[in-house]
Structures are given as structure tokens and as C-alpha cells.
Short mmCIF file of C-alpha atoms and ligand atoms in Angstrom, two decimals:
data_model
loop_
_atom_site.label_atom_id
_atom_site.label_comp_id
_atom_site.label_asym_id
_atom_site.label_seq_id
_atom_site.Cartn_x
_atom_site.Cartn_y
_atom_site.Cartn_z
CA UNK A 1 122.59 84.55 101.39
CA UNK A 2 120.21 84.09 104.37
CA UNK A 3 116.46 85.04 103.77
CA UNK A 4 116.79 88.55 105.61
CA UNK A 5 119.35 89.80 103.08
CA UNK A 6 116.88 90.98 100.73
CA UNK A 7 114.80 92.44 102.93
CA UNK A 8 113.66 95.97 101.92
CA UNK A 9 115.87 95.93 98.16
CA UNK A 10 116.30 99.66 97.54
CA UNK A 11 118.18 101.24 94.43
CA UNK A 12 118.30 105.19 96.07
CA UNK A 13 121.66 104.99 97.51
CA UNK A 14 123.36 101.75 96.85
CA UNK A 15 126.91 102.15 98.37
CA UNK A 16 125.27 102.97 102.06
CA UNK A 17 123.49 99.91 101.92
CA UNK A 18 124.53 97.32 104.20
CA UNK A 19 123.29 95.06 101.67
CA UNK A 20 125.55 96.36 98.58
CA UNK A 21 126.46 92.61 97.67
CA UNK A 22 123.21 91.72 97.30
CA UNK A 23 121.50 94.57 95.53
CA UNK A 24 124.62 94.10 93.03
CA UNK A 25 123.86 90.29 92.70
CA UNK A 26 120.33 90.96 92.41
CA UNK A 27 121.00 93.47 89.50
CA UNK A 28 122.36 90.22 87.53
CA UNK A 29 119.35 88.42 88.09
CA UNK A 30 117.29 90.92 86.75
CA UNK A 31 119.88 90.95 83.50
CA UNK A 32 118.72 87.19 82.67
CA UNK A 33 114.75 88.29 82.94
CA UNK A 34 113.07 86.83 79.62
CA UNK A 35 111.65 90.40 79.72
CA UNK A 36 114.90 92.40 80.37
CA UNK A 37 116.30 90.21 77.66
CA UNK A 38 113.69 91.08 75.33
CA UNK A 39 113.32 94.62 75.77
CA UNK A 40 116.69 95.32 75.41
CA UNK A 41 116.62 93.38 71.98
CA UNK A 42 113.48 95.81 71.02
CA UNK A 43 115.65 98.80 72.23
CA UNK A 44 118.52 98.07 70.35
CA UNK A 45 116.43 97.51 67.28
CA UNK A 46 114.55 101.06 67.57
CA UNK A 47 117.44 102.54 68.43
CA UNK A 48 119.23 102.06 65.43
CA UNK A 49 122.75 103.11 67.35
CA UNK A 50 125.31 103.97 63.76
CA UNK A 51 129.57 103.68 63.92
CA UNK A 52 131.39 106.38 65.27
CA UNK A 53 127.81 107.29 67.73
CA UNK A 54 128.23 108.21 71.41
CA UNK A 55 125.39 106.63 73.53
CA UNK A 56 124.94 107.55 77.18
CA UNK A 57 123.41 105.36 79.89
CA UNK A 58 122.07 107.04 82.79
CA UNK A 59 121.40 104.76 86.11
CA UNK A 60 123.86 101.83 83.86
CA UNK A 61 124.43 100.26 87.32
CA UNK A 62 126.29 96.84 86.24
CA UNK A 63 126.78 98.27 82.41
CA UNK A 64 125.64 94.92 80.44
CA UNK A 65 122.97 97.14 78.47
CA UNK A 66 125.46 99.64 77.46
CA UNK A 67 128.42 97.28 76.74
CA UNK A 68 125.77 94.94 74.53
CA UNK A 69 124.99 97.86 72.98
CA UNK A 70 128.91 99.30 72.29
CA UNK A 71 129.02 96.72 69.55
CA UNK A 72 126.98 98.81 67.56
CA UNK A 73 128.87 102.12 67.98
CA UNK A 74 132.34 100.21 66.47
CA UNK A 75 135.73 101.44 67.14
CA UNK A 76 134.76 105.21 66.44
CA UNK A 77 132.06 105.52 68.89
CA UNK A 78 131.84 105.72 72.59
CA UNK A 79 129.40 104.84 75.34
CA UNK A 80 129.29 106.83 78.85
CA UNK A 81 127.83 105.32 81.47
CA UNK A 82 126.81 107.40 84.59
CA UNK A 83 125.48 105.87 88.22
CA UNK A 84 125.23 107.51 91.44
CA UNK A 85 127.08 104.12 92.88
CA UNK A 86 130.94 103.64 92.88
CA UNK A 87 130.35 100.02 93.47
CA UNK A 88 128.39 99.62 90.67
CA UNK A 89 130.19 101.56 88.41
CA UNK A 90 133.66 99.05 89.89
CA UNK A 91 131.35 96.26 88.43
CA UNK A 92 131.22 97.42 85.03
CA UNK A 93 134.36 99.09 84.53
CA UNK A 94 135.70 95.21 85.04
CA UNK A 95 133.15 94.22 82.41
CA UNK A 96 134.29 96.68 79.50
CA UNK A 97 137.29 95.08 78.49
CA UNK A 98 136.26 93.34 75.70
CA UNK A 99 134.53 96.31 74.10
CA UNK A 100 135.90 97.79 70.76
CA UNK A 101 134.36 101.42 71.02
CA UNK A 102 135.60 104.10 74.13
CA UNK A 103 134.28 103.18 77.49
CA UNK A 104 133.30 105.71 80.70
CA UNK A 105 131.83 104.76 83.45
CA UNK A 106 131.33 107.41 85.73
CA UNK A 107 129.81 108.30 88.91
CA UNK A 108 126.97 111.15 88.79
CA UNK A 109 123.03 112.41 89.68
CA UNK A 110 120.96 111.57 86.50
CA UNK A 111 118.85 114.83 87.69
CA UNK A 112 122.09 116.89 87.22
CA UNK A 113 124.57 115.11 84.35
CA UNK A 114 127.66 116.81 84.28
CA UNK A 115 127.74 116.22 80.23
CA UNK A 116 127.82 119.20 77.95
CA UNK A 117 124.39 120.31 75.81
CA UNK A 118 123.98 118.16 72.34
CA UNK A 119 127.13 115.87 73.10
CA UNK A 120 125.09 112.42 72.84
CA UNK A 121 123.40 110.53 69.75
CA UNK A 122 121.58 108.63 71.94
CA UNK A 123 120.79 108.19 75.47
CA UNK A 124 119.11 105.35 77.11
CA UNK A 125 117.85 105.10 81.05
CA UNK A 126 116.81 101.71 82.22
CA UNK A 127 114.82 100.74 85.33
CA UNK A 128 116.17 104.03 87.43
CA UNK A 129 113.64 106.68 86.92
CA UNK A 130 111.75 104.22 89.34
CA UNK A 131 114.51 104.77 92.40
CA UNK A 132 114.16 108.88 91.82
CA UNK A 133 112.52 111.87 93.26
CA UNK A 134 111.96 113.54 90.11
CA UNK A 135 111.83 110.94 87.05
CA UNK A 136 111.12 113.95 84.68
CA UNK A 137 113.74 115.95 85.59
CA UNK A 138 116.00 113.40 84.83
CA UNK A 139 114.62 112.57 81.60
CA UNK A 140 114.71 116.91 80.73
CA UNK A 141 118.39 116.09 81.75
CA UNK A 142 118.82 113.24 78.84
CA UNK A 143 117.02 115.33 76.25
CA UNK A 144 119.44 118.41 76.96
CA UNK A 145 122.62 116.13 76.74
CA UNK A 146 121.09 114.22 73.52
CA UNK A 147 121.82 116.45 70.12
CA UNK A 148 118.49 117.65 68.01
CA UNK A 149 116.77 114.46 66.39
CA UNK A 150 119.03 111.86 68.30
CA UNK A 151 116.98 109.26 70.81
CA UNK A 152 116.34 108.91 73.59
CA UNK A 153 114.88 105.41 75.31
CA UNK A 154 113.45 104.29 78.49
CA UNK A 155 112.27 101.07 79.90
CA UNK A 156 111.56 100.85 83.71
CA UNK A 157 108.58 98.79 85.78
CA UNK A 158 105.65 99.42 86.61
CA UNK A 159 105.03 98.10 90.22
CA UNK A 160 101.38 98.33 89.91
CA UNK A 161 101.38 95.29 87.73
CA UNK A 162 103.09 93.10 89.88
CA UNK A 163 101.01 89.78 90.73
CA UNK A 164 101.11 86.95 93.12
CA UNK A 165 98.69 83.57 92.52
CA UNK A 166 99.34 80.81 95.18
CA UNK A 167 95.95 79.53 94.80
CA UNK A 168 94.64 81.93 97.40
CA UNK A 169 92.57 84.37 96.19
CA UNK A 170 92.54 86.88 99.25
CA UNK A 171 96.51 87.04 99.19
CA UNK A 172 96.49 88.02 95.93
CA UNK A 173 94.18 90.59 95.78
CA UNK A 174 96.05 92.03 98.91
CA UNK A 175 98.92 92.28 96.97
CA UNK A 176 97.39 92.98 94.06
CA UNK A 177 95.87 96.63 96.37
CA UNK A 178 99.12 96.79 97.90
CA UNK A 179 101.51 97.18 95.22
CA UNK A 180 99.21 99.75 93.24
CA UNK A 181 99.90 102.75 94.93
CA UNK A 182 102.76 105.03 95.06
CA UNK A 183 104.20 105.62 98.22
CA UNK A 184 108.04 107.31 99.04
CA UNK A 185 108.84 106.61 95.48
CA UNK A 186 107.83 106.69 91.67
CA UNK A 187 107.26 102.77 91.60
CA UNK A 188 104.80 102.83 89.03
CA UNK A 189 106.63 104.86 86.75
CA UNK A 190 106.44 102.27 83.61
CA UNK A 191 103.03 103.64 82.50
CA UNK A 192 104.21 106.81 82.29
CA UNK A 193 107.29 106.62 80.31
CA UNK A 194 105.68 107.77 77.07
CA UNK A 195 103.75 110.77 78.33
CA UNK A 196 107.54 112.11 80.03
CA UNK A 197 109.36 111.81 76.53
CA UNK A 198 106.47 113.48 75.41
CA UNK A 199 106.26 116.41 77.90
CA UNK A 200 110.21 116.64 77.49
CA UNK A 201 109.40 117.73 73.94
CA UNK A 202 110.38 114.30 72.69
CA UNK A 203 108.43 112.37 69.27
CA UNK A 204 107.89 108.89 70.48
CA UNK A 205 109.04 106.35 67.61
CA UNK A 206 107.66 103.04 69.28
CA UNK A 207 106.49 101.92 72.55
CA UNK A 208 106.33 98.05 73.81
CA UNK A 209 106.35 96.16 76.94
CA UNK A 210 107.49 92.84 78.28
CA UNK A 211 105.91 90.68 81.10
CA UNK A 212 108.34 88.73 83.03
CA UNK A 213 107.05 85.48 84.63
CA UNK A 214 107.89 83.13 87.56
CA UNK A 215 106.84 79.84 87.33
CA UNK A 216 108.68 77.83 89.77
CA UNK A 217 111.17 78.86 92.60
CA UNK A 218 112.15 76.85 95.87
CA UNK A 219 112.28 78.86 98.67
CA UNK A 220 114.76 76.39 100.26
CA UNK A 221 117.18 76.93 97.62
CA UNK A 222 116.70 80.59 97.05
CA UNK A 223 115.82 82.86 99.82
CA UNK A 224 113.95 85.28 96.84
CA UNK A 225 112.55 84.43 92.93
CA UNK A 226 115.51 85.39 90.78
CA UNK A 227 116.29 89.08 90.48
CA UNK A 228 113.72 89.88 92.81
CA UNK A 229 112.76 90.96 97.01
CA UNK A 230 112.07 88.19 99.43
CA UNK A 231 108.25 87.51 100.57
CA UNK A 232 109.31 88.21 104.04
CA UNK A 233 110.24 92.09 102.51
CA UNK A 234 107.16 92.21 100.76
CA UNK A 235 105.27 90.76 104.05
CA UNK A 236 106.72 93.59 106.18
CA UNK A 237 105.79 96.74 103.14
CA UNK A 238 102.16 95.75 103.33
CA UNK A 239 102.42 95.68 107.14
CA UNK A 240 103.44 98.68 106.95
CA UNK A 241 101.29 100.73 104.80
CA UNK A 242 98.21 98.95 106.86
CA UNK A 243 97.20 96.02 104.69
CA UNK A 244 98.53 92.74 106.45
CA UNK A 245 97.82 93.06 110.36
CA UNK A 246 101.32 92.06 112.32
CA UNK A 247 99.79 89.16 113.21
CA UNK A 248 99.18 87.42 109.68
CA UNK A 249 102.45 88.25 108.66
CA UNK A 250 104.27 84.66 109.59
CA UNK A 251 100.73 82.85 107.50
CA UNK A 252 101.10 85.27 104.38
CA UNK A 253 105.04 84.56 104.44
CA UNK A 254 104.20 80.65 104.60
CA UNK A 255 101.37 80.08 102.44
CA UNK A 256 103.47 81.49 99.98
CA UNK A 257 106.58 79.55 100.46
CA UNK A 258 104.23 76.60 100.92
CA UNK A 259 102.49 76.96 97.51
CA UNK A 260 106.08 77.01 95.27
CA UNK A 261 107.41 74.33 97.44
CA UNK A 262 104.10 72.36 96.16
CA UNK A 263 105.03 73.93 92.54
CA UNK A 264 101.59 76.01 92.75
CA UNK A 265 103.26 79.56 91.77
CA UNK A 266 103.03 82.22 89.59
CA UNK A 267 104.17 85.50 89.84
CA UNK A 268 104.29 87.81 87.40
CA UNK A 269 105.64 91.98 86.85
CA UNK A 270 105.73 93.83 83.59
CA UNK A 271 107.77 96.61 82.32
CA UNK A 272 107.79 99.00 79.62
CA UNK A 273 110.15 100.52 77.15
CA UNK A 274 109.63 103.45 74.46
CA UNK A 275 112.15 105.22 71.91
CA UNK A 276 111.79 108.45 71.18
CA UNK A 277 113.45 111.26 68.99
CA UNK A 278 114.77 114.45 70.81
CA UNK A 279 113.70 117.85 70.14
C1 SAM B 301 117.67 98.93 89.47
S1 SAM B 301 119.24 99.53 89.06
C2 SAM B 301 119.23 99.46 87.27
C3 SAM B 301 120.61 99.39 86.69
C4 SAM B 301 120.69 99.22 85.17
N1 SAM B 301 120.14 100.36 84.47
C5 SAM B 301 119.99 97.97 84.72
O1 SAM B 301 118.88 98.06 84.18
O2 SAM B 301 120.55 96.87 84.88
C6 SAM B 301 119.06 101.26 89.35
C7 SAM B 301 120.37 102.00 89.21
O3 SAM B 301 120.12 103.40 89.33
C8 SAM B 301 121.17 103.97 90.07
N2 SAM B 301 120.72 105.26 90.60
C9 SAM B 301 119.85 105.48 91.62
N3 SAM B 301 119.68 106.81 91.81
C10 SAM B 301 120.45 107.43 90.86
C11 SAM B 301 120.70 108.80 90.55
N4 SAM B 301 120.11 109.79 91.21
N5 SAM B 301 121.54 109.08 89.54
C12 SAM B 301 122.15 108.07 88.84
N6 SAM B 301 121.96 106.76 89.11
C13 SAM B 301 121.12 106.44 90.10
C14 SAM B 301 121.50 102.93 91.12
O4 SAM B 301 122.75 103.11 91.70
C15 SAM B 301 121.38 101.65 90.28
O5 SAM B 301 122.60 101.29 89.68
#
């Protein structure tokens, strides 16, 4: 994978994406995140999934959450999952076969689930609400598909967190300024997942969140830190919102690559999950 291929990582419309492959590979990286890891533990605690339950997973892209969490539902139950991307969805129909319960994976618009009212126990949405126009409409969407007192569970990122020290204290408070506002899309959505269960007439039952940390990465091995966008990517977004001038994009890119090739690098993002019970 050459350096360029994860320029610009986008989640909005995955099968147009010259880049499918590697938005697909980079999914997996993100699946072996400490914090992915560990918020999906939390989830699965709080959720509390029964036999015989149907549990719906909107955005399920590669489907590890939902299969992990099939073995909870036994051979009664039945997990949906539901992505806007066919190639996606190819992935983890060729993971299911070893679960017990019913599997569908399906392709849809988590703003518009073609599910019928109260036909879920439980519905989870992880780290999509970030990639759409209208995050609460697609959570008003899991509460309508979820039956009365059944739960519902996000976890997504909040982009405003995200941190870069190279021992340069100027580059990362650029980034730092850059990452914390908003622009074409909800980025910093994390922060916000509790007040949308509550406006959706939800009863939040716990909240947590999980930092995930780089500590090392070799940019001569690895054209981006696991699961994430390349420097050169994140170069060219604050160019473009006005932060980095053109001509300090080729030093930001290298004083970065130069600091993890010296071992001097932390990065660090955190997300957020809560469980709730629907109205
Ligand atoms: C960053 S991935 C997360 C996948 C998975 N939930 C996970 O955590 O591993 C975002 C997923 O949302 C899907 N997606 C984006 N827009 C969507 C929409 N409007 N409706 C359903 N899925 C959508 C993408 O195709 C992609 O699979």
C-alpha cells in the first residue's frame, strides 16, 4: 500500500471509493484498537443481550461487533446487520459462518431502515453516526425499530480529541485547532452521544469512554499508524481549511515521520460509548 492510498479515508460512500481495499483493511485495524476492544467488552456487558434476542447493527461495516456479540443471542436469536456498502456487507457475510444464532447482513440508509416498528431487542451503531448528515435521525430510526424498554448503544469518536506530540509544540497545537471543529461532517459526534439517546426519548443506563494510544509506528513500514489516515492526508485537511500554508506542508509531513522514526511519538484519539433503554 503506497503512502497516497490513505489519503483523504472517508466512510460516506465506501463502494465509489477508489480506495475500497483500503478503507476495508483499515476497518480491521481499527477492530484491534485497545479502545475498540474495550468498549465493545463494556457494551456487551451493559447490554445484557438474552437467548432467543434479535440485535440490529446499523453502519456493521465488517460485522466483527455483531458476530462477537451473536454468541449471546444463542441458537434462537438473530442479529441484522445493515450498511450502506455491498463490499462491506461481502466482508462479513464471509465472516458469519461460524455463528450459532440467524445472520443478515443487509445493505440499507441507517436514516431510513427498512425494519418494521418494535422488531429489535437491541440495537447497537458503532463509529457511523460520525460519516452522516443527520446522526439524530438515524438514532430516531434505531429507537423506532427497537421494542419499548429494549437498548439501544452507541460508541463513535470524537475527532476533537485527537492529539499529535512529536516533541514540537507548534505542530501540535495546530493540530490540536485543526481537528476541533466540524466541517462537511459530524466528526465530533462522540460528545454528543448521550444527549441524542436522550433527545430520542431514550434513559441512558451507563456512559464510558476509551482512549486509544499510539506509541510507536515506522513510517517506512507502514504508510499510516494502524487503523488510521496517513500524515500526508492530515497535512493536506489542514491546508485546506487554512491552517498549514502550502508551503510547510512537506516540513509538517517530515518532522512527523522523523520523530517516530527516532521513536519520539505519541498520538492519541478517544471515543465514547453509552447504553441506553428505549422509550
Ligand atoms: C467507520 S465504519 C464502522 C463500521 C463498524 N460499525 C465498525 O465499528 O467496525 C462506518 C460504516 O458506516 C457505513 N455507513 C456510512 N454511511 C451509512 C449510511 N447512511 N447508512 C448505513 N451505513 C452507513 C459505512 O459503509 C461503514 O461500513
Amino acid at each position: 500500500m503506497a503512502t497516497e492510498d490513505t489519503h483523504g479515508l472517508g466512510y460516506h460512500r465506501v463502494d465509489d471509493d477508489p480506495n475500497v481495499d483500503v478503507l476495508i483493511a483499515t476497518m480491521d485495524g481499527t477492530a484491534g484498537w485497545d479502545a475498540t476492544l474495550r468498549l465493545r467488552s463494556w457494551e456487551r456487558a451493559h447490554l445484557g443481550l438474552a437467548h432467543g434476542e434479535r440485535l440490529l447493527d446499523v453502519g456493521c461495516g465488517l460485522g466483527e461487533a455483531a458476530l462477537g456479540l451473536a454468541q449471546d443471542l444463542g441458537d434462537g436469536g438473530e442479529v441484522v446487520g445493515v450498511d450502506v456498502s455491498e463490499r462491506m456487507l461481502r466482508v462479513a457475510r464471509s465472516n458469519a459462518g461460524a455463528a450459532r444464532c440467524r445472520v443478515r447482513f443487509t445493505v440499507g440508509d441507517a436514516c431510513s431502515l427498512d425494519e418494521p416498528d418494535d422488531s429489535f431487542d437491541a440495537a447497537r451503531s458503532e463509529r457511523t453516526l460520525q460519516w452522516l448528515a443527520d446522526p439524530a435521525a438515524a438514532v430516531a430510526e434505531m429507537v423506532r425499530v427497537v421494542r419499548p424498554g429494549g437498548r439501544v448503544s452507541l460508541i463513535d469518536t470524537d475527532w476533537s480529541t485527537f492529539t499529535i506530540h512529536v516533541g514540537d509544540d507548534a505542530l501540535a497545537a495546530l493540530v490540536r485547532n485543526g481537528m476541533r471543529t466540524e466541517r462537511n461532517r459530524p466528526s465530533n459526534v462522540g460528545r454528543r452521544l448521550h444527549d441524542l439517546v436522550g433527545a430520542a426519548g431514550c434513559v441512558p443506563l451507563a456512559r464510558t469512554e476509551a482512549t486509544q494510544t499510539w506509541t510507536t509506528w515506522d513510517p517506512d513500514e507502514s504508510p499510516a499508524p494502524l487503523g488510521c489516515f496517513s500524515m500526508e492526508s492530515l497535512a493536506d485537511d489542514l491546508v485546506a481549511t487554512g491552517r498549514l500554508a502550502t508551503a510547510d506542508r512537506r516540513r509538517f509531513v517530515s518532522t512527523i515521520h522523523d520523530a517516530a522514526r527516532r521513536g519520539q511519538f505519541l498520538m492519541s484519539l478517544t471515543m465514547f460509548g453509552v447504553v441506553a433503554v428505549a422509550p
